[in-house]
Coordinates of C-alpha atoms and ligand atoms in Angstrom, one line a residue:
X291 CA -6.5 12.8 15.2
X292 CA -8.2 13.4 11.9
X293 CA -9.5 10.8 9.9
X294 CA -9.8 10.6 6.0
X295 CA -12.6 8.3 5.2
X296 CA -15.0 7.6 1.8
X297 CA -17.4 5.0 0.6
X298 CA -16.5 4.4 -2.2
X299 CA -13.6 2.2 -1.3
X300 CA -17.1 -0.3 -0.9
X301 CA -17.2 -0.7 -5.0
X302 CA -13.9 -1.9 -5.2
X303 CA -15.0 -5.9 -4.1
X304 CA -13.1 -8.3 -5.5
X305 CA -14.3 -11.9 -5.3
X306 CA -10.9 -14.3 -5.8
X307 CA -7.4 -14.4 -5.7
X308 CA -5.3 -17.3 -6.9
X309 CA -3.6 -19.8 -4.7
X310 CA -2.0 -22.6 -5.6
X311 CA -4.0 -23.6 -8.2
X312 CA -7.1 -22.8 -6.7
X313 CA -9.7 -20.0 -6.6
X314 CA -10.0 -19.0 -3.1
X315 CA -11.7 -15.9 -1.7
X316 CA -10.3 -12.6 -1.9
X317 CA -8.5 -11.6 1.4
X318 CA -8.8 -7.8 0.7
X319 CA -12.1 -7.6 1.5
X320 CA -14.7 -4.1 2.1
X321 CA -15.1 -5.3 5.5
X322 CA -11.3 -4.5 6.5
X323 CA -12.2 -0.6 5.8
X324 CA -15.5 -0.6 7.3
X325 CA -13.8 -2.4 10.9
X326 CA -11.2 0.3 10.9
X327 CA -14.1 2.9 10.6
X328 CA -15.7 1.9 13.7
X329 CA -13.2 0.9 15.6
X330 CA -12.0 5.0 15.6
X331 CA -15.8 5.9 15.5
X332 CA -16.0 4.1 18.9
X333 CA -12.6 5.2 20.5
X334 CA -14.1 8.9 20.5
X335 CA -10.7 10.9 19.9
X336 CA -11.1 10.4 15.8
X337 CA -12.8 12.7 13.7
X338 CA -13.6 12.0 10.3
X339 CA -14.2 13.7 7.7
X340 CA -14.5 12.9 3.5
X341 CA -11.5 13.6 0.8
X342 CA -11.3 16.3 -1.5
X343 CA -11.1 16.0 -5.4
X344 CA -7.5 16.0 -6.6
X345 CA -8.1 15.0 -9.9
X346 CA -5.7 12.9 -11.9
X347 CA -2.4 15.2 -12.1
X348 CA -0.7 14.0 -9.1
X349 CA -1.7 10.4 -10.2
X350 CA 0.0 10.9 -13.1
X351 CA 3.1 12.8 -11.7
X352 CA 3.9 9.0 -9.8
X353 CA 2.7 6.4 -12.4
X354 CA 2.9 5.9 -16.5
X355 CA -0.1 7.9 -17.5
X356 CA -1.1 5.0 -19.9
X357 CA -1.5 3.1 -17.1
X358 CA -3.9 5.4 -15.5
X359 CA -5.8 5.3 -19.1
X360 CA -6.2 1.9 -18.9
X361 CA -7.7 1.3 -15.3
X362 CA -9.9 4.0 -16.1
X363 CA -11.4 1.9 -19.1
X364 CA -10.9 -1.4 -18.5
X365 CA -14.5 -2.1 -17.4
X366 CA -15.7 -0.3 -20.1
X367 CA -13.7 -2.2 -22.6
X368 CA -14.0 -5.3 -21.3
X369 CA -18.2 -4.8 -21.2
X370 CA -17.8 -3.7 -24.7
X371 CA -15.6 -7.0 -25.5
X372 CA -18.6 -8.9 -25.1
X373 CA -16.9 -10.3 -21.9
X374 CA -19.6 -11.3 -19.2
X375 CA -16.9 -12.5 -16.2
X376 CA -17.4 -9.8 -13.2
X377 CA -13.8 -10.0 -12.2
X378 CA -10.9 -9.1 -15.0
X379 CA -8.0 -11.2 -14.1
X380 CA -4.7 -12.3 -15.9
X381 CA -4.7 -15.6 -17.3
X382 CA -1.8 -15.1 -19.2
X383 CA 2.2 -14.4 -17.8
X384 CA 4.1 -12.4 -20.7
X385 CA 7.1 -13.2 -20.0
X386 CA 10.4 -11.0 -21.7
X387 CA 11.2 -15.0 -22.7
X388 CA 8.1 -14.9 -25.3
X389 CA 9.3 -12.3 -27.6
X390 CA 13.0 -13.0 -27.0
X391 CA 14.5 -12.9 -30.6
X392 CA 11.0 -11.4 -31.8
X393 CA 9.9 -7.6 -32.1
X394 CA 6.5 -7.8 -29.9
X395 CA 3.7 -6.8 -31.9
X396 CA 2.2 -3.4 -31.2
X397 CA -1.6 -2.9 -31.3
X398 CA -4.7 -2.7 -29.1
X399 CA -4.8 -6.2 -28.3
X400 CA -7.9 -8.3 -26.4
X401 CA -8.7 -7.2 -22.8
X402 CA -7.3 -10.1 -21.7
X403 CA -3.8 -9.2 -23.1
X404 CA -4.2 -5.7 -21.8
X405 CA -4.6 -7.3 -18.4
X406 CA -1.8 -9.6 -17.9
X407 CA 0.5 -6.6 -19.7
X408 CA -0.5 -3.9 -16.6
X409 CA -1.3 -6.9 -13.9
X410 CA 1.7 -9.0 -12.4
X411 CA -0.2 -11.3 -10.1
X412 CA -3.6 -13.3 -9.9
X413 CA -4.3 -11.6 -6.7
X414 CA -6.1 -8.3 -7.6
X415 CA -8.7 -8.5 -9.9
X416 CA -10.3 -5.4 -11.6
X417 CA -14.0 -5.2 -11.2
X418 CA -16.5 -2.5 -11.9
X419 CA -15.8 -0.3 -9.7
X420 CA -12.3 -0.7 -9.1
X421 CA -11.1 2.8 -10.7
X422 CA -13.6 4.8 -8.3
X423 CA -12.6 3.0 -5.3
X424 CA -8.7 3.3 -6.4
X425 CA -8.8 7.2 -6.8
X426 CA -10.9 7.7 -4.3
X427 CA -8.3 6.0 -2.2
X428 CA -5.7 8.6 -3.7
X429 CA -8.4 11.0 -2.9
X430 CA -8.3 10.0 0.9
X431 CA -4.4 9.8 0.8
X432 CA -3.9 13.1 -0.5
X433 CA -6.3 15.1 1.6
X434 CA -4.8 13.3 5.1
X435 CA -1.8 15.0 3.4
X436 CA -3.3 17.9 2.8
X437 CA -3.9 18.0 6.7
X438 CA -0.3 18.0 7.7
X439 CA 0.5 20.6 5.0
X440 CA -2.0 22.5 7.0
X441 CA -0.3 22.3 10.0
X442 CA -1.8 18.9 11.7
X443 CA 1.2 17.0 13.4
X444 CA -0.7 13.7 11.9
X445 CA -3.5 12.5 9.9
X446 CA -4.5 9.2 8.9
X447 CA -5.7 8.5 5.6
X448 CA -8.0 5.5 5.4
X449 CA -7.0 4.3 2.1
X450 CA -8.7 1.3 0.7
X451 CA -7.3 -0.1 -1.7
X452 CA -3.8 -0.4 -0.3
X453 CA -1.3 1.0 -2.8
X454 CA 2.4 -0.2 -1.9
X455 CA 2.8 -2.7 -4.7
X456 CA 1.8 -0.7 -7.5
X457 CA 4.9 0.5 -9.5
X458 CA 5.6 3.2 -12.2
X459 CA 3.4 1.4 -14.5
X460 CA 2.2 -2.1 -12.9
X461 CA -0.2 -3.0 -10.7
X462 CA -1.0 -5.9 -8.4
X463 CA -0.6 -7.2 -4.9
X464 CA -4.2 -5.8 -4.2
X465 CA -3.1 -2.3 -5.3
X466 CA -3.9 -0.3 -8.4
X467 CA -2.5 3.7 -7.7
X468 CA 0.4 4.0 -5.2
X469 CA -1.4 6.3 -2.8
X470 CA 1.9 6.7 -0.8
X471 CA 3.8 7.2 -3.6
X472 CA 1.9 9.7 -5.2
X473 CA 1.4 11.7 -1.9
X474 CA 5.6 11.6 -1.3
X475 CA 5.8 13.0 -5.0
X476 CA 2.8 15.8 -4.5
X477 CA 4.9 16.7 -1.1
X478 CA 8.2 16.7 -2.7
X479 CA 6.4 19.1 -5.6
X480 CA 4.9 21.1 -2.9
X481 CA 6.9 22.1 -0.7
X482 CA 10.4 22.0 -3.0
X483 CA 11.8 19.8 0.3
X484 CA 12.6 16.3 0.6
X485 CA 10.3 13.2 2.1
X486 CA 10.9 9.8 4.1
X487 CA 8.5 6.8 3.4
X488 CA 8.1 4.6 6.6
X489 CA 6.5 1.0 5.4
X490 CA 5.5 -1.2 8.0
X491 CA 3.2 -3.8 5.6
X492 CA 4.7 -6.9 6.0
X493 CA 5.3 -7.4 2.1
X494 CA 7.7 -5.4 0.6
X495 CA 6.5 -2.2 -1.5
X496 CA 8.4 -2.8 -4.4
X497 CA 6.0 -0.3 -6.3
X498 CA 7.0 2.5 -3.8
X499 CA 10.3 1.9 -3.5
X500 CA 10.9 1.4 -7.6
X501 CA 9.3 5.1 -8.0
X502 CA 11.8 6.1 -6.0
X503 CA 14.6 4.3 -7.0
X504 CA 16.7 6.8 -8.4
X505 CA 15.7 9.4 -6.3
X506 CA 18.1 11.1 -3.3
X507 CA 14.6 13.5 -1.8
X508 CA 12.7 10.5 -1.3
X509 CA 14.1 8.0 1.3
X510 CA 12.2 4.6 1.4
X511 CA 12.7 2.5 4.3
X512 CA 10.8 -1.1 4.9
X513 CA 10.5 -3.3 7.4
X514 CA 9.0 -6.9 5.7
X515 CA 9.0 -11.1 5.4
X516 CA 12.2 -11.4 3.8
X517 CA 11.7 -12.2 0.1
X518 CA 13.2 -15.2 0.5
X519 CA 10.2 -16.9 1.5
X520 CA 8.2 -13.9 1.0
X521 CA 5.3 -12.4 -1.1
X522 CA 6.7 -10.2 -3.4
X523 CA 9.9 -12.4 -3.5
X524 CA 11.4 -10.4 -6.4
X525 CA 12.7 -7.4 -4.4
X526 CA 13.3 -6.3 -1.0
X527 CA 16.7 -7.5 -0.2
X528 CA 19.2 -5.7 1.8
X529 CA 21.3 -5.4 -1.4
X530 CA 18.9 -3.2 -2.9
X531 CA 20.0 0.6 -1.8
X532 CA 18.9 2.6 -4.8
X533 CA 20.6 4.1 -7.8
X534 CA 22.1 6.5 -9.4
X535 CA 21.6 10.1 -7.5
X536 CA 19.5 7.5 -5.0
X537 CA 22.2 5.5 -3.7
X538 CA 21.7 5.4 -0.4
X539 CA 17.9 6.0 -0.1
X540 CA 16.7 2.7 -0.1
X541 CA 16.7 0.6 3.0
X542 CA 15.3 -3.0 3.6
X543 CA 15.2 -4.6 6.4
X544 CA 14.0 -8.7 6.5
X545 CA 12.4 -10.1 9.1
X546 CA 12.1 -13.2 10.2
X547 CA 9.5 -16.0 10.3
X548 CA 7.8 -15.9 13.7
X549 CA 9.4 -12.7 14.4
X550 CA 7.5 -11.0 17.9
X551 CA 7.5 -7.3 19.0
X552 CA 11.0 -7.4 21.1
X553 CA 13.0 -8.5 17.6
X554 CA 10.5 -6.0 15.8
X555 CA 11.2 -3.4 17.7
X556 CA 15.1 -3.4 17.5
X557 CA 14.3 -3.6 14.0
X558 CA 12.1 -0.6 13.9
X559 CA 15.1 1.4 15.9
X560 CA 17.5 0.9 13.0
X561 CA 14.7 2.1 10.4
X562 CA 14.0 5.2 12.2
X563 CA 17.2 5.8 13.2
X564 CA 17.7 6.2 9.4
X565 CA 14.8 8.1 9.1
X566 CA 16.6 10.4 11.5
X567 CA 19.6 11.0 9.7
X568 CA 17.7 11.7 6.7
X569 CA 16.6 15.2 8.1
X570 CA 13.9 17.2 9.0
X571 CA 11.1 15.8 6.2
X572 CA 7.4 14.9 6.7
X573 CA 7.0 11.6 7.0
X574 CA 4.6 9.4 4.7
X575 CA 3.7 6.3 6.7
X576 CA 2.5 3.0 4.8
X577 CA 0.8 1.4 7.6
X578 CA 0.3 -2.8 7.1
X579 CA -1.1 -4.5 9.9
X580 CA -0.4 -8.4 8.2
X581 CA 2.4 -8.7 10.9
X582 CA -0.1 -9.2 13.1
X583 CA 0.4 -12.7 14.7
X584 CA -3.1 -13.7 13.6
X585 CA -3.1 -12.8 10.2
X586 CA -4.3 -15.4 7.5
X587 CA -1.6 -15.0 4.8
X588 CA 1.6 -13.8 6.8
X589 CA 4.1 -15.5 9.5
X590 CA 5.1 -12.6 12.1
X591 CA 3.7 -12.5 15.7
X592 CA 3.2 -8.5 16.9
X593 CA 1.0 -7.9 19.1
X594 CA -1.9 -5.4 19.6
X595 CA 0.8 -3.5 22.0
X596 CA 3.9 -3.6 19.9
X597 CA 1.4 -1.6 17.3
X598 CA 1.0 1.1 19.9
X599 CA 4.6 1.1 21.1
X600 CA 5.9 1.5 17.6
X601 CA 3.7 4.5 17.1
X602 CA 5.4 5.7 19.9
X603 CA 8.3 5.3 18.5
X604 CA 7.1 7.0 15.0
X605 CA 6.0 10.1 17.1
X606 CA 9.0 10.7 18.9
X607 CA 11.2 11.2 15.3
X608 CA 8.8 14.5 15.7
X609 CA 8.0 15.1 12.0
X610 CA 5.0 15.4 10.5
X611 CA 3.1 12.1 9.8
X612 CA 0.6 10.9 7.3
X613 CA -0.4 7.4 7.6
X614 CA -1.7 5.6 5.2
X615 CA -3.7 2.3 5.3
X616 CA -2.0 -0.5 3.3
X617 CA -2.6 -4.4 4.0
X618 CA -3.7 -6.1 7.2
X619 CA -6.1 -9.5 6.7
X620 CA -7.1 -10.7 10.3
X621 CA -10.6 -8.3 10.6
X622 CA -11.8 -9.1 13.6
X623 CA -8.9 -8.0 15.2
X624 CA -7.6 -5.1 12.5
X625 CA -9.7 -1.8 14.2
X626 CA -8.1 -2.5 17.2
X627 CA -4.6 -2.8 15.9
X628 CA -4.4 0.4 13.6
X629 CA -6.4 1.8 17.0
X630 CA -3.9 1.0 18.9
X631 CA -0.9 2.2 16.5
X632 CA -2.6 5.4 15.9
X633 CA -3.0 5.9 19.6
X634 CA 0.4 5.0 20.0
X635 CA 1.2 8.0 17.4
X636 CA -0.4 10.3 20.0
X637 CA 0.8 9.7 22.8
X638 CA -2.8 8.4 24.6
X639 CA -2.3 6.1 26.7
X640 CA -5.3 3.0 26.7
Ligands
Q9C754 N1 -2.6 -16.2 -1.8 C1 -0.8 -6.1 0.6 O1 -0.7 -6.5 1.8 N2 -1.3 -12.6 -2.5 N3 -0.7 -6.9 -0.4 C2 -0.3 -13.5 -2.1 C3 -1.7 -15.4 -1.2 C4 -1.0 -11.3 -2.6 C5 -0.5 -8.3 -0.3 C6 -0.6 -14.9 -2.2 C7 -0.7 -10.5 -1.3 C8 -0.7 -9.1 -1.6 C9 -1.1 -4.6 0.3
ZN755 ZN1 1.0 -6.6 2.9

């Protein structure tokens, strides 16, 4: 399979995310990127190879293109602020309750109102290099895309950072462009046809699924922590089907605490059973590997074989697949898991 790889995920580092009430160290770490690498490096049936430049269109075709202009100067403007903090990070929640009964003032504002108006969390800060990392990521996405267009049956796109939780014109959840989203719209522009989003990240992707909300040639279908006791909490519900000409093109699927590969897995049969139905579309693959049964921050308990025998599962809708990295926290463990899913994709046995 071919492999979609660049460095410059390494400047996005972000040192701390905020957990109850405390600073703690950031779990989305360079180090998860660099495992991956040479855990395909050493299985031998990879090859990688580097993105090509896409420029900034086909970010903007998926997200508010003021949001774009502010990622791409919030360094700068913060620098020029005078501020001397290497990590940018919301210390402020504005609420719709602030300005209830109140026009909301327009203007520029400080850097640290700019923040906490495009950030919705306290887990993903914007440092220096963020913006290069992030489109480099869409960079990576886009070219494993690219690939299939080209004829590949698969290609994996080794995004760093993940992308699932940014929305139309929000970021957070350790994600700043939607690198799924904006490869789903560039297919859907491309090729005039439809396109069905698998995400297997344990969280929700209620950034991919909101761009799509409306939307009847982009099915979104998740398997995640129910938000009930879940990161993001605030969608991902089975209630949530879509709107408008979408109705019908949104599927969630909870899962349980605890939940191991046999439960999964009759899970996963209803999601691609839907994926089915939908027709004959490529398929755009957000692949989270935080239901692993050691990861730090979520509660599920697959194993390194349920990740192959779902990619298994994956190859036999027969379309053609991009995967793209999202979350996945356990690293000593992680190259051998999307290893083993990818494998699974193919058909290779171990
Ligand atoms: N202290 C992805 O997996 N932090 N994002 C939750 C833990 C945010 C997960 C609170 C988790 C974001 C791509
Ligand atoms: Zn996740």
């Amino acid at each position: 399979m071919r492999v979609v790889h660049s460095a410059e995920h390494l400047r996005h580092a972000p040192g701390h995310e905020y957990e109850d009430g405390k600073a703690i160290a950031n779990y989305e770490v360079p180090e998860r990127a660099e495992a991956i690498r040479r855990a395909l490096e050493a299985d031998g049936g990879f090859t990688f190879e580097a993105p090509t430049e896409h420029g900034t269109e086909p970010i903007a075709a998926a997200h508010d293109p003021a949001m774009l202009g502010y990622l791409a100067s919030a360094w700068g403007e913060w620098v020029a602020a005078g501020e001397t903090a290497t990590e940018i990070m919301p210390d402020t929640f504005p609420l719709p309750a602030y300005h209830e009964g109140m026009e909301r003032p327009t203007g520029p504002g400080h850097p640290r109102a700019q923040v906490a108006t495009w950030v919705f969390d306290a887990s993903s800060p914007i440092v220096e290099g963020t913006y290069r990392a992030a489109r480099s990521a869409v960079d990576v996405a886009l070219t494993a895309a690219d690939l299939v267009l080209g004829g590949e049956r698969f290609a994996y796109g080794l995004c760093r950072p993940p992308g699932h939780h940014a929305a139309r014109a929000m970021m957070g959840g350790y994600c700043y462009f939607n690198n799924a989203a904006i490869v789903a719209e560039d297919l859907v522009r491309r090729t005039g046809g439809r396109v069905a989003i698998l995400d297997v990240d344990y969280h929700h992707g209620n950034g991919t699924q909101q761009i799509f909300y409306a939307r009847g040639d982009v099915l979104y279908v998740s398997l995640h922590g129910d938000p009930a006791r879940a990161y993001p909490y605030f969608s991902g519900y089975a209630e949530e089907t879509g709107t408008g000409a979408g109705i019908g093109a949104t599927l969630n699927l909870s899962l349980p605490e605890g939940c191991g590969g046999e439960e999964y897995l009759t899970h996963m049969d209803r999601a691609l059973d839907a994926i089915d139905e939908f027709g004959d579309a490529p398929l755009v693959v957000s692949l989270g590997i935080d239901t692993y049964r050691l990861d730090p921050i979520c509660d599920l308990a697959l194993t390194t074989e349920t990740y192959a025998a779902v990619g298994r599962r994956v190859a036999a809708l027969g379309r053609p697949t991009i995967v793209l990295q999202e979350g996945g926290y356990y690293v000593p463990d992680l190259g051998q898991n999307v290893r083993s899913w990818l494998r699974g994709l193919e058909e290779r046995g171990d």
